[in-house]
Amino acid sequence: MGLGVLEDHQLEHVPGTAPLNELGQENYNTGGVDSTILKHDPTGQIVLVPQPSDSPNDPYNWPRWKKEKFTIAFAFSCGAVGAVGPLLSPAFVELAAEFDVSLSAFIQGVQGGVIVAIAFGSLIWNALAVKYGKRPVYLITTLGLMVTCFWCAAAKSFGSLVAARVIQGFCMGPLEALIPASIADVWFVHERGYRSAIFNLGVLGGINLAAPITGGIIQASSYKVAFYAMGGAFGLALIMIFFWMPETAYVRTGVVNLDTGSNNVMTELTMTHKLDASHLEEEEKNASGQPTHTPPTPASQEKPHSFAKEMLPYSGYINHVSFPNTIFRPFVMLASPAVLWATLLFTTCISWLVGISVTLSQIFSAPPYNFSVTSVGLTNLSSFVASLLGTALAGPLIDGVVRRMSLRNGGTFEPEFRLPIMITYLLFTATGFFAWGQAAYALDPWEVPVIVGLGLINFGIQLGTTGVVSYVVDCHREKAGEAFAAMNFIKNLFAFGLVNYINNWLATQGTRNVFFTIGGLTIGVSLFTIPMYIYGKRARSWVYRHNIAGKA
């Protein structure tokens, strides 16, 4: 038993388990691989997982500055996507009156429509990304987001506004569901925690910053100006994605697969021998009149892509899979206990934030607070600061805990070492919901529900979602896109249901009952982390032995 994680006796190598430093090379079974050929980080102490190829075009081999620009681009883009969802939330009450529709109908249209569209967009865009690569998907959807923002600003009727928002939601899917897979394409296991935290900060930070900024804009001018500003932000995001996010889909050969359960080793020397044998076979076929083909170029002999080639919207990558089947394949991943657990945690914690965003105007526009649109928006500043603090701690904390636990485990990494961070999610988020509900019920000064309640909730969610994202990527690196497409689909359908009833639930049951219930549910779902930690390795073995991921 490795630090409480039960060992599996069915597989020699369980996918996800990997050596992380020199200490583990003595005990870790690498399928007969000479550990001296394993590649390490610049310090020479940490084994690189996954092992990169020798090609300069392998994203794992990109220079550090290129990887960081990639990170900056997706962080800004995710922030814009996070912001456009709740863009109108500070003014729901006022805008519903302006369009002469009920509050619940307005929220269902401009917010619920977006949420459902994200769910279906995640599936379709993921299928396109699997087949043709992620870069064209990011470029097309970001362009779509820019155009629909201008459409929203120009909309003359409620129906036109809702139609624009639905298409907008459809284009939001990739920057919510595909980024974790892109992180796995570029960063090694010991570096992913921090980048996952940045991804979460982008999405959650955008959600939390949208209201403070747009609240003032809407009150000073109109919601149309807010959409024009968002259109400009997506224009900038499109430029950043075009120049800083090349295609990351890459087929590796000649590497040791330490973390996928397929330790098929092919060193450059072995590959050369295979190519020589292939050459002889080609000559024999040629002499007999049979067709020939050009042998593949060894990774070490590949020439670096030119800047112009990297800037092409479509790299030419194609995966010969059935597109219709690929749309539905993500649901197979729900048979994985790790993905099922992550779906439960991810769905609830993000949906609670959506629920809060659609009730802020209802709570703070009413007595005794009587906040203006601007003031309602500013209540989210504490959430943003909390998310920022969570990011500063989440990455180093998760990656640091992983390295220390791996050392104590004889140098061997287990994905379950990502899960201790969920203790902070349980403590901070549940406490925050109880504080929020009680403070709003008792009509405490606004500082209590806003700074204490929202601050604790967002701090805990930032830490928790980082742990969830990192764990799924470590368990299913090669199927991370499919896993997050399924998670995003279920999360958004649940959030849509929540948006439809939470305002009426709040009106009939009261703030304390609603958020005490949510706090209790948070505790309940968090406790599933305990069996996931203990039995996670055996669950990964079961998934591999039954070829669950292979069917996705």
XYZ file of C-alpha atoms in Angstrom:
552
model
C 0.000 0.000 0.000
C 1.514 3.335 -1.130
C 0.535 5.975 1.456
C -2.990 4.576 1.730
C -3.476 3.849 -1.979
C -4.270 0.132 -2.297
C -1.973 -1.784 -4.631
C -3.322 -3.585 -7.673
C -2.274 -7.186 -8.291
C -3.872 -7.624 -11.713
C -1.505 -5.506 -13.814
C 2.255 -5.242 -13.878
C 1.940 -1.554 -14.674
C -1.220 0.415 -13.883
C -1.824 3.386 -16.223
C -1.156 6.684 -14.488
C 1.452 5.247 -12.112
C 4.937 6.404 -13.114
C 8.433 7.006 -11.701
C 8.917 10.671 -10.860
C 12.533 10.703 -9.708
C 15.701 8.626 -9.534
C 14.685 7.032 -6.243
C 11.778 5.298 -7.928
C 13.804 3.706 -10.690
C 14.940 0.907 -8.403
C 11.407 -0.154 -7.496
C 9.295 0.867 -10.467
C 8.684 -1.715 -13.173
C 9.346 -0.167 -16.575
C 8.631 -3.271 -18.564
C 12.266 -4.238 -19.028
C 13.359 -0.741 -20.056
C 16.864 0.322 -19.109
C 16.194 3.230 -16.738
C 19.302 5.025 -17.994
C 17.512 5.902 -21.254
C 14.753 7.769 -19.416
C 14.778 11.519 -19.939
C 14.863 13.920 -16.989
C 14.209 17.577 -16.269
C 17.176 20.026 -16.306
C 17.960 19.224 -12.651
C 18.409 15.559 -13.502
C 16.295 14.586 -10.490
C 12.790 14.316 -11.950
C 11.861 11.738 -14.602
C 9.834 13.330 -17.400
C 6.347 11.848 -17.543
C 5.256 11.439 -20.311
C 8.603 10.775 -21.999
C 9.088 13.170 -24.941
C 10.278 12.046 -28.349
C 13.467 13.359 -29.941
C 11.588 15.554 -32.396
C 11.914 19.354 -32.144
C 8.238 19.520 -33.175
C 7.039 17.531 -30.156
C 5.163 20.039 -27.907
C 6.911 18.495 -24.885
C 10.196 19.719 -26.405
C 9.071 23.276 -27.031
C 11.298 25.905 -25.380
C 10.020 27.284 -22.085
C 9.142 30.709 -23.526
C 6.944 29.079 -26.156
C 5.101 27.002 -23.575
C 4.540 30.041 -21.354
C 3.129 32.072 -24.246
C 0.771 29.157 -24.909
C -0.292 29.331 -21.256
C -0.826 33.110 -21.348
C -2.951 32.793 -24.492
C -5.296 30.168 -23.079
C -5.480 31.932 -19.697
C -6.673 35.175 -21.312
C -9.031 33.351 -23.679
C -10.540 31.293 -20.856
C -10.964 34.492 -18.865
C -12.929 36.026 -21.736
C -15.095 32.897 -22.002
C -15.663 32.913 -18.260
C -16.707 36.563 -18.420
C -19.136 36.383 -21.332
C -21.351 33.786 -19.619
C -22.516 35.893 -16.636
C -21.985 39.204 -18.454
C -25.526 40.438 -17.808
C -25.968 39.007 -14.301
C -25.702 42.326 -12.368
C -28.614 43.743 -14.352
C -30.966 40.758 -14.703
C -33.760 42.501 -12.807
C -33.458 45.770 -14.754
C -33.016 44.115 -18.182
C -35.980 41.783 -17.651
C -38.098 44.880 -17.095
C -36.546 46.592 -20.128
C -37.411 43.662 -22.415
C -40.808 43.294 -20.729
C -40.366 39.621 -19.757
C -40.414 37.936 -16.369
C -37.155 37.544 -14.465
C -37.220 33.746 -14.755
C -37.956 33.903 -18.519
C -35.131 36.386 -19.072
C -32.630 34.258 -17.129
C -33.733 31.072 -18.922
C -33.227 32.756 -22.270
C -29.964 34.638 -21.945
C -28.313 32.391 -19.332
C -30.008 29.001 -19.618
C -29.704 29.017 -23.402
C -25.965 29.618 -23.139
C -25.505 26.807 -20.635
C -27.327 24.179 -22.730
C -25.482 25.264 -25.880
C -22.136 24.856 -24.090
C -23.095 21.287 -23.200
C -23.761 20.242 -26.798
C -20.943 22.389 -28.176
C -18.461 20.576 -25.939
C -19.357 17.236 -27.559
C -19.302 18.403 -31.179
C -16.167 20.538 -30.951
C -14.354 17.790 -29.056
C -15.144 15.365 -31.889
C -13.780 17.854 -34.433
C -10.658 18.405 -32.324
C -10.038 14.650 -32.058
C -10.338 14.281 -35.828
C -8.641 17.462 -37.091
C -6.646 18.862 -34.180
C -7.347 21.560 -31.610
C -5.939 24.679 -33.304
C -8.650 25.111 -35.996
C -11.317 24.501 -33.352
C -9.895 27.224 -31.080
C -9.622 29.694 -33.977
C -13.119 29.076 -35.398
C -14.898 29.227 -32.043
C -13.036 32.338 -30.858
C -14.003 34.069 -34.104
C -17.585 32.935 -33.468
C -17.485 34.373 -29.958
C -16.298 37.746 -31.270
C -19.034 37.879 -33.927
C -21.833 36.858 -31.551
C -20.803 39.540 -29.049
C -21.336 42.164 -31.741
C -24.621 40.452 -32.659
C -25.805 40.654 -29.030
C -24.955 44.355 -28.968
C -26.926 44.957 -32.175
C -29.922 42.753 -31.247
C -33.242 44.603 -31.543
C -35.436 42.067 -29.766
C -35.337 39.549 -26.931
C -35.541 36.682 -29.453
C -32.541 37.954 -31.401
C -30.559 38.394 -28.181
C -31.353 34.828 -27.085
C -30.408 33.414 -30.514
C -27.050 35.185 -30.387
C -26.432 33.936 -26.855
C -27.224 30.334 -27.825
C -24.700 30.387 -30.696
C -22.288 32.108 -28.324
C -22.646 29.282 -25.829
C -22.064 26.720 -28.582
C -18.726 28.420 -29.324
C -17.712 28.552 -25.644
C -17.352 24.760 -25.297
C -13.732 24.266 -26.479
C -12.191 26.847 -24.149
C -13.938 25.118 -21.248
C -13.535 21.457 -22.226
C -10.424 21.176 -24.432
C -7.882 23.254 -22.507
C -7.106 20.516 -19.920
C -6.258 18.182 -22.822
C -4.026 20.888 -24.336
C -2.248 21.224 -20.981
C -1.586 17.479 -21.072
C -0.214 17.871 -24.620
C 2.372 20.456 -23.574
C 3.284 20.068 -19.897
C 4.766 17.161 -17.935
C 3.082 15.585 -14.891
C 5.154 17.537 -12.346
C 4.242 20.835 -14.072
C 0.518 20.390 -14.724
C -0.865 21.375 -11.333
C 0.128 25.032 -11.699
C -1.090 25.241 -15.318
C -4.392 23.623 -14.359
C -4.708 26.253 -11.633
C -4.128 28.978 -14.247
C -6.835 27.432 -16.449
C -9.258 27.465 -13.526
C -8.272 31.033 -12.654
C -9.006 32.063 -16.238
C -12.510 30.598 -16.190
C -13.410 31.446 -12.580
C -11.605 34.788 -12.677
C -13.545 35.734 -15.807
C -16.805 34.739 -14.132
C -15.972 36.809 -11.060
C -14.562 39.866 -12.851
C -17.365 40.128 -15.406
C -19.949 41.419 -12.957
C -17.814 44.181 -11.329
C -16.748 45.521 -14.715
C -19.976 45.160 -16.685
C -22.149 46.329 -13.785
C -20.575 49.777 -14.002
C -20.660 49.783 -17.807
C -24.332 48.796 -17.947
C -25.328 51.403 -15.365
C -23.268 54.169 -17.001
C -24.314 53.390 -20.579
C -25.994 50.108 -21.594
C -25.521 46.367 -21.885
C -24.735 46.898 -25.591
C -21.468 48.644 -24.708
C -20.540 45.692 -22.504
C -20.994 43.304 -25.447
C -18.965 45.551 -27.755
C -16.163 45.492 -25.168
C -16.359 41.687 -24.954
C -16.195 41.512 -28.754
C -12.948 43.474 -28.588
C -11.619 41.125 -25.897
C -12.334 38.102 -28.103
C -10.635 39.869 -30.993
C -7.496 40.144 -28.850
C -7.908 36.498 -27.789
C -8.116 35.474 -31.458
C -4.806 37.234 -32.170
C -3.133 35.565 -29.170
C -4.427 32.117 -30.149
C -3.322 32.599 -33.750
C 0.263 33.548 -32.854
C 0.822 31.749 -29.540
C -1.164 28.498 -29.724
C 0.188 26.208 -32.465
C -1.265 22.760 -32.993
C -0.442 20.384 -30.103
C -1.743 17.134 -31.643
C 1.412 15.086 -32.230
C 1.950 11.373 -32.856
C 4.993 10.228 -30.897
C 7.200 7.338 -31.922
C 10.306 5.976 -30.267
C 9.268 6.796 -26.688
C 8.774 4.931 -23.437
C 5.124 5.169 -22.376
C 5.510 5.292 -18.610
C 2.004 6.487 -17.769
C -0.405 4.829 -20.226
C 0.081 1.137 -19.560
C 1.724 0.500 -22.923
C 5.462 0.382 -22.366
C 6.263 -0.328 -25.982
C 9.834 0.832 -26.300
C 11.456 1.906 -29.509
C 14.743 3.736 -29.157
C 16.248 5.599 -32.122
C 18.679 2.698 -32.653
C 15.826 0.185 -32.716
C 13.880 2.408 -35.070
C 16.875 2.593 -37.406
C 17.058 -1.212 -37.497
C 13.340 -1.379 -38.251
C 13.706 1.174 -41.026
C 16.603 -0.789 -42.529
C 14.504 -3.962 -42.474
C 11.624 -2.016 -43.985
C 13.949 -0.788 -46.757
C 14.937 -4.365 -47.659
C 11.268 -5.347 -47.705
C 10.484 -2.383 -49.977
C 13.218 -3.412 -52.437
C 11.894 -6.963 -52.502
C 8.345 -5.730 -53.147
C 9.608 -3.351 -55.821
C 11.403 -6.182 -57.594
C 8.181 -8.202 -57.628
C 6.137 -5.269 -58.907
C 4.307 -4.601 -55.613
C 3.615 -1.002 -54.441
C 6.113 0.737 -52.201
C 5.893 3.520 -49.623
C 8.360 5.983 -48.144
C 9.630 4.957 -44.690
C 8.860 7.444 -41.887
C 11.559 9.877 -40.830
C 13.049 9.124 -37.373
C 11.988 11.732 -34.798
C 15.581 12.862 -34.202
C 15.942 13.693 -37.909
C 12.769 15.756 -38.212
C 13.291 19.363 -39.223
C 11.678 22.036 -37.015
C 8.487 23.485 -38.433
C 8.931 26.959 -39.871
C 7.090 29.879 -38.299
C 4.873 30.129 -41.396
C 3.897 26.440 -41.117
C 3.067 26.756 -37.422
C 0.852 29.760 -38.175
C -1.335 27.844 -40.623
C -4.900 27.668 -39.239
C -4.938 23.945 -40.020
C -1.772 21.850 -39.730
C -3.037 18.982 -41.870
C -3.422 16.656 -38.885
C -6.171 14.094 -39.348
C -7.252 11.177 -37.218
C -9.059 8.543 -39.271
C -11.923 7.929 -36.882
C -15.669 8.015 -37.396
C -16.932 11.537 -36.676
C -20.450 10.474 -35.551
C -18.973 7.856 -33.223
C -16.503 10.396 -31.860
C -19.353 12.706 -30.831
C -20.781 10.064 -28.489
C -17.524 8.430 -27.386
C -17.021 10.782 -24.402
C -19.950 9.160 -22.586
C -18.028 5.872 -22.495
C -15.503 7.618 -20.250
C -18.195 7.898 -17.562
C -17.621 4.177 -16.946
C -14.258 5.149 -15.463
C -14.636 5.632 -11.676
C -12.146 8.514 -11.817
C -14.166 10.372 -14.456
C -17.449 9.591 -12.694
C -16.070 10.964 -9.416
C -14.681 14.038 -11.175
C -18.005 14.629 -12.940
C -19.825 14.630 -9.604
C -17.376 17.078 -7.997
C -16.917 19.278 -11.077
C -20.650 19.479 -11.789
C -21.647 20.520 -8.304
C -18.887 23.001 -7.513
C -19.116 24.917 -10.812
C -22.927 24.804 -10.860
C -23.055 26.329 -7.377
C -21.138 29.320 -8.752
C -23.651 29.628 -11.599
C -26.434 29.503 -9.021
C -24.849 32.290 -7.002
C -24.339 34.451 -10.116
C -28.037 34.316 -11.066
C -29.208 35.117 -7.524
C -26.888 38.029 -6.685
C -29.149 40.584 -8.325
C -32.215 39.074 -6.633
C -30.599 39.201 -3.167
C -28.751 42.528 -3.238
C -31.222 44.584 -5.290
C -33.822 44.032 -2.575
C -34.002 45.615 0.917
C -32.110 46.076 3.145
C -29.183 46.238 0.705
C -30.870 48.059 -2.225
C -27.666 47.843 -4.299
C -27.411 49.548 -7.659
C -26.398 47.543 -10.737
C -22.792 48.671 -10.249
C -22.783 47.686 -6.575
C -24.262 44.255 -7.331
C -21.444 43.696 -9.818
C -18.788 44.803 -7.333
C -19.815 42.057 -4.896
C -17.861 39.637 -7.109
C -14.553 41.379 -6.461
C -14.043 39.347 -3.306
C -14.614 36.182 -5.347
C -11.926 37.217 -7.822
C -9.405 38.023 -5.088
C -10.148 34.659 -3.459
C -9.654 32.859 -6.798
C -6.376 34.709 -7.294
C -5.144 33.614 -3.858
C -6.339 30.080 -4.584
C -4.332 30.016 -7.813
C -1.202 31.294 -6.080
C -1.476 28.383 -3.648
C -3.105 25.626 -5.724
C -0.392 25.005 -8.310
C 2.627 25.001 -5.988
C 0.632 23.191 -3.289
C -0.627 20.398 -5.549
C 2.660 19.914 -7.426
C 4.631 20.195 -4.186
C 2.465 17.632 -2.387
C 2.781 15.287 -5.378
C 6.582 15.482 -5.342
C 6.812 14.939 -1.577
C 4.349 12.051 -1.567
C 6.141 10.469 -4.532
C 9.429 10.655 -2.638
C 7.847 8.996 0.387
C 6.416 6.374 -1.971
C 9.840 5.285 -3.153
C 9.931 7.814 -5.982
C 6.783 6.493 -7.686
C 3.946 8.867 -8.599
C 0.289 7.912 -8.205
C -2.460 10.183 -9.611
C -4.244 9.810 -6.258
C -1.570 12.056 -4.767
C -3.541 14.920 -6.385
C -6.522 14.258 -4.117
C -5.420 15.484 -0.648
C -6.080 19.033 -1.897
C -9.805 18.183 -1.811
C -9.688 18.548 1.982
C -9.367 22.298 1.437
C -12.335 22.258 -0.943
C -14.484 20.553 1.678
C -13.475 22.876 4.510
C -13.501 26.255 2.769
C -16.380 25.808 0.328
C -18.856 24.184 2.736
C -18.030 26.766 5.431
C -18.488 29.532 2.859
C -21.955 28.333 1.876
C -23.070 28.115 5.504
C -21.668 31.619 6.182
C -23.312 33.008 3.023
C -26.711 31.517 3.822
C -26.729 32.569 7.468
C -25.431 36.091 6.808
C -27.950 36.778 4.038
C -30.776 35.355 6.188
C -29.801 37.446 9.218
C -29.400 40.530 6.998
C -25.845 41.025 8.273
C -23.813 43.922 6.888
C -22.872 43.231 3.258
C -19.237 42.627 4.197
C -20.112 39.315 5.882
C -21.850 37.511 3.004
C -19.709 39.143 0.318
C -16.189 39.047 1.768
C -16.439 36.077 4.115
C -19.062 33.938 2.347
C -18.154 34.469 -1.306
C -14.444 34.632 -0.471
C -14.385 31.234 1.238
C -16.559 29.632 -1.446
C -14.369 30.753 -4.336
C -11.104 30.057 -2.535
C -12.189 26.469 -1.896
C -13.580 25.945 -5.405
C -10.355 27.190 -7.010
C -8.339 24.651 -5.008
C -10.854 21.844 -5.548
C -11.329 22.219 -9.299
C -7.550 22.309 -9.793
C -7.309 18.963 -8.012
C -10.171 17.495 -10.067
C -8.734 18.643 -13.416
C -5.212 17.430 -12.592
C -6.435 14.029 -11.401
C -8.478 13.305 -14.541
C -5.619 14.357 -16.826
C -3.169 12.125 -14.928
C -5.526 9.129 -15.028
C -6.541 9.502 -18.680
C -3.972 11.696 -20.445
C -4.691 10.307 -23.903
C -8.477 10.628 -23.444
C -8.550 13.872 -21.445
C -10.491 15.690 -24.171
C -13.220 13.041 -24.218
C -13.385 12.941 -20.424
C -13.825 16.706 -20.114
C -16.356 16.825 -22.941
C -18.551 14.384 -21.005
C -17.956 16.223 -17.724
C -18.775 19.572 -19.324
C -21.947 18.192 -20.920
C -23.335 16.884 -17.630
C -22.188 19.927 -15.663
C -23.971 22.310 -18.013
C -27.203 20.326 -18.104
C -27.236 20.304 -14.300
C -26.459 24.033 -14.226
C -29.319 24.656 -16.682
C -31.725 22.888 -14.334
C -30.352 24.894 -11.423
C -30.808 28.179 -13.289
C -34.433 27.251 -13.989
C -35.424 26.670 -10.378
C -32.964 28.385 -8.016
C -34.630 31.815 -8.138
C -38.015 30.348 -7.254
C -36.355 28.029 -4.717
C -34.749 31.070 -3.092
C -38.048 32.973 -3.058
C -39.996 30.120 -1.433
C -37.426 28.500 0.884
C -35.295 31.484 1.837
C -31.556 32.109 1.536
C -30.490 30.132 4.600
C -32.343 26.934 3.689
C -31.120 27.034 0.091
C -27.440 27.569 0.848
C -27.396 25.323 3.904
C -28.692 22.572 1.608
C -25.982 23.365 -0.938
C -23.351 23.326 1.817
C -24.562 19.904 2.980
C -24.483 18.544 -0.579
C -20.934 19.882 -0.944
C -19.842 17.917 2.113
C -21.621 14.785 0.877
C -20.073 14.692 -2.583
C -16.628 15.614 -1.207
C -16.607 12.507 0.992
C -16.550 10.325 -2.151
C -12.916 11.440 -2.455
C -11.950 9.071 0.379
C -12.802 5.811 -1.455
C -11.467 7.341 -4.677
C -8.089 7.866 -3.005
C -7.992 4.387 -1.466
C -9.279 2.391 -4.451
C -8.203 4.732 -7.270
C -5.289 2.597 -8.441
C -7.425 -0.540 -8.612
C -10.069 1.452 -10.474
C -7.484 2.529 -13.051
C -6.418 -1.075 -13.457
C -10.047 -2.126 -13.956
C -10.562 0.542 -16.619
C -7.456 -0.617 -18.495
C -8.258 -4.337 -18.242
C -11.785 -3.766 -19.568
C -10.513 -1.385 -22.262
C -12.935 1.349 -21.192
C -10.735 4.193 -22.442
C -10.020 2.223 -25.622
C -13.710 2.254 -26.442
C -13.870 6.042 -26.061
